[in-house]
Amino acid sequence: MPQVVIEAISNYYRNSNSNSHGAFITTVETDRVIEQARESMAAFLGAVGPETISFGQNMTTLNFSLSKALARFLRPGSEILITQLDHEANRGPWLNLREHGFVIKEVQLRLDGTLDYDDFQSKLSEQTGLVAVGYASNALGTVNEMAKIRAWTSETGTLMLVDAVHYAPHFSIDVTALDCDFLMCSAYKFYGPHVGVLYTRPGLLDQLSTDRLVTQDEKAPCRIETGTLNHASLAGVSATIDYLASFGAGVDFRSQLVNSMNTIQNQEFDLYQKMHQGLATIPGLTIIGPPPDPLWHTPTISFTLDGLNPIEVCAFLASKSICAWDGHFYAQRAIEALGLMEQGGVTRLGISLYTSQEEVEYTIQCLSQALENSK
Ligand SMILES: Cc1ncc(COP(=O)(O)O)c(C=O)c1O
């Protein structure tokens, strides 16, 4: 986490630690912290204003709250379309709605790690109340075709929810251009604290019947927020967005952020390509997922290595001071669909803003020794 974010969080505890909506100085400051965090996130996501941004404990918790509200809003018995590629956080809340009589359909994942768009289109109809789809896969790095999905859902009159948790650290997002109804992300994925973020199309949240106390502000964006927000973390969210903006320039804050995210995207893609090229030359190593593409792949690379389980690969990498994850990363259905569950899933490497070329070269070098060293 950047030092400026840590400082913003600790400064809040030091100077303004209070609940909201009072008359005295620290509570007024807290109101400002909350409002600023909404404004910062609105700029980050290209939203029209702070009233479209709600906060929660994390994306998963917010999505469960939203699913309960949508269960009261969608036509009884209507269909909800989810995908095999998605993280469980964007599947479980919708699968639970089967209890309320909703029919959940699932878009197939192709063996190349992309969604089957023929299957997608064939499962979408005027019966479909909601499509819940990831912007990008945290397991394989696949970026999904949002414009196509929006065009189809507009024709069928279907709400569209986008899980942008994995996409947000690597690309700029424009909810207005996406024209989505809901978009969720999680600040800890883009160098911030543990705060879940929900964008809702202007006016839509006010129509939903959310679980809330009678004492809760009933208007958007507060309508879906329960209890006291994590104010210190919200101070951290604003500092995170300022930090991200510092990598670019622009005539206003939004264009500066877009420029920064594009810079980050290009830098990460460069390293990702180097990693991909290096790994592709290692005998017995199979990269899982679609090929590198600056628009259609995040800088996340998953692979299997003949003769070693992912946990063994990660233990070997750990012995070389490289932190890598093994398994399904909660995108369990995708790993199952690819037939990789039995062997322990995949090994996943992630390139981020702070990854260096030396680290990429070192990782390739270590992985090329992994099989030999294990004998
Ligand atoms: C694609 C994706 N969606 C959702 C989540 C869940 O986010 P949170 O931890 O904020 O609940 C994750 C977390 O890894 C993720 O990668």
Short mmCIF file of N, CA and C and ligand atoms in Angstrom, two decimals, residues 57-61 86-87 89-90 136-138 163-167 185-186 188-189 194-196 329-330 348, ligand 1:
data_model
loop_
_atom_site.label_atom_id
_atom_site.label_comp_id
_atom_site.label_asym_id
_atom_site.label_seq_id
_atom_site.Cartn_x
_atom_site.Cartn_y
_atom_site.Cartn_z
N GLN A 57 -18.43 -3.34 3.01
CA GLN A 57 -17.27 -4.02 3.61
C GLN A 57 -16.31 -4.54 2.53
N ASN A 58 -16.87 -5.13 1.51
CA ASN A 58 -16.08 -5.64 0.37
C ASN A 58 -17.07 -5.90 -0.76
N MET A 59 -16.56 -6.31 -1.91
CA MET A 59 -17.47 -6.51 -3.05
C MET A 59 -18.47 -7.62 -2.75
N THR A 60 -18.00 -8.72 -2.15
CA THR A 60 -18.87 -9.88 -1.92
C THR A 60 -20.08 -9.49 -1.07
N THR A 61 -19.83 -8.79 0.02
CA THR A 61 -20.91 -8.40 0.93
C THR A 61 -21.89 -7.47 0.23
N ASP A 86 -16.74 -16.47 -14.04
CA ASP A 86 -16.73 -15.49 -12.94
C ASP A 86 -16.23 -16.03 -11.60
N HIS A 87 -15.70 -15.12 -10.81
CA HIS A 87 -15.37 -15.33 -9.40
C HIS A 87 -16.68 -15.70 -8.68
N ALA A 89 -17.87 -14.63 -6.09
CA ALA A 89 -18.54 -13.46 -5.53
C ALA A 89 -19.60 -12.90 -6.47
N ASN A 90 -19.48 -13.24 -7.77
CA ASN A 90 -20.49 -12.80 -8.73
C ASN A 90 -21.29 -13.98 -9.26
N ALA A 136 -13.26 -8.70 -16.20
CA ALA A 136 -12.07 -9.50 -16.51
C ALA A 136 -11.97 -10.62 -15.50
N SER A 137 -11.37 -11.72 -15.94
CA SER A 137 -11.25 -12.90 -15.06
C SER A 137 -10.02 -12.80 -14.18
N ASN A 138 -10.20 -12.96 -12.87
CA ASN A 138 -9.06 -12.92 -11.97
C ASN A 138 -8.26 -14.21 -12.05
N ASP A 163 -18.78 -7.05 -12.67
CA ASP A 163 -17.80 -7.22 -11.60
C ASP A 163 -16.45 -6.76 -12.15
N ALA A 164 -16.04 -5.56 -11.72
CA ALA A 164 -14.78 -5.00 -12.24
C ALA A 164 -13.65 -5.12 -11.23
N VAL A 165 -13.78 -6.04 -10.28
CA VAL A 165 -12.76 -6.14 -9.22
C VAL A 165 -11.37 -6.41 -9.81
N HIS A 166 -11.29 -7.34 -10.74
CA HIS A 166 -9.97 -7.66 -11.30
C HIS A 166 -9.54 -6.66 -12.38
N TYR A 167 -10.47 -6.05 -13.04
CA TYR A 167 -10.16 -5.14 -14.15
C TYR A 167 -9.63 -3.79 -13.65
N CYS A 185 -16.39 -2.83 -7.57
CA CYS A 185 -14.95 -3.07 -7.47
C CYS A 185 -14.53 -3.01 -6.02
N SER A 186 -13.27 -3.22 -5.78
CA SER A 186 -12.77 -3.40 -4.42
C SER A 186 -11.45 -2.65 -4.30
N TYR A 188 -8.95 -2.54 -2.37
CA TYR A 188 -7.66 -3.18 -2.03
C TYR A 188 -6.99 -3.78 -3.25
N LYS A 189 -7.74 -3.97 -4.34
CA LYS A 189 -7.13 -4.50 -5.57
C LYS A 189 -6.38 -3.40 -6.30
N HIS A 194 -9.36 -2.16 2.37
CA HIS A 194 -10.47 -3.08 2.13
C HIS A 194 -11.82 -2.36 2.20
N VAL A 195 -12.26 -1.90 1.05
CA VAL A 195 -13.57 -1.23 0.93
C VAL A 195 -14.20 -1.72 -0.38
N GLY A 196 -15.45 -2.17 -0.30
CA GLY A 196 -16.15 -2.54 -1.53
C GLY A 196 -16.87 -1.32 -2.09
N PHE A 329 -8.51 -19.53 -6.96
CA PHE A 329 -8.69 -18.10 -6.66
C PHE A 329 -10.16 -17.70 -6.58
N TYR A 330 -10.99 -18.63 -6.12
CA TYR A 330 -12.45 -18.47 -6.00
C TYR A 330 -13.16 -18.43 -7.35
N ARG A 348 -0.60 -18.83 -10.64
CA ARG A 348 -0.93 -17.52 -11.22
C ARG A 348 0.11 -16.48 -10.80
C1 LIG B 1 -12.96 -10.88 -9.99
C2 LIG B 1 -13.26 -10.78 -8.52
N1 LIG B 1 -14.50 -10.54 -8.12
C3 LIG B 1 -14.84 -10.43 -6.81
C4 LIG B 1 -13.88 -10.58 -5.84
C5 LIG B 1 -14.30 -10.44 -4.41
O1 LIG B 1 -13.92 -9.20 -3.91
P1 LIG B 1 -13.95 -8.90 -2.36
O2 LIG B 1 -12.75 -9.59 -1.77
O3 LIG B 1 -13.89 -7.41 -2.25
O4 LIG B 1 -15.23 -9.45 -1.81
C6 LIG B 1 -12.55 -10.84 -6.20
C7 LIG B 1 -11.52 -11.03 -5.17
O5 LIG B 1 -10.48 -11.59 -5.41
C8 LIG B 1 -12.23 -10.93 -7.57
O6 LIG B 1 -10.98 -11.16 -7.99
#
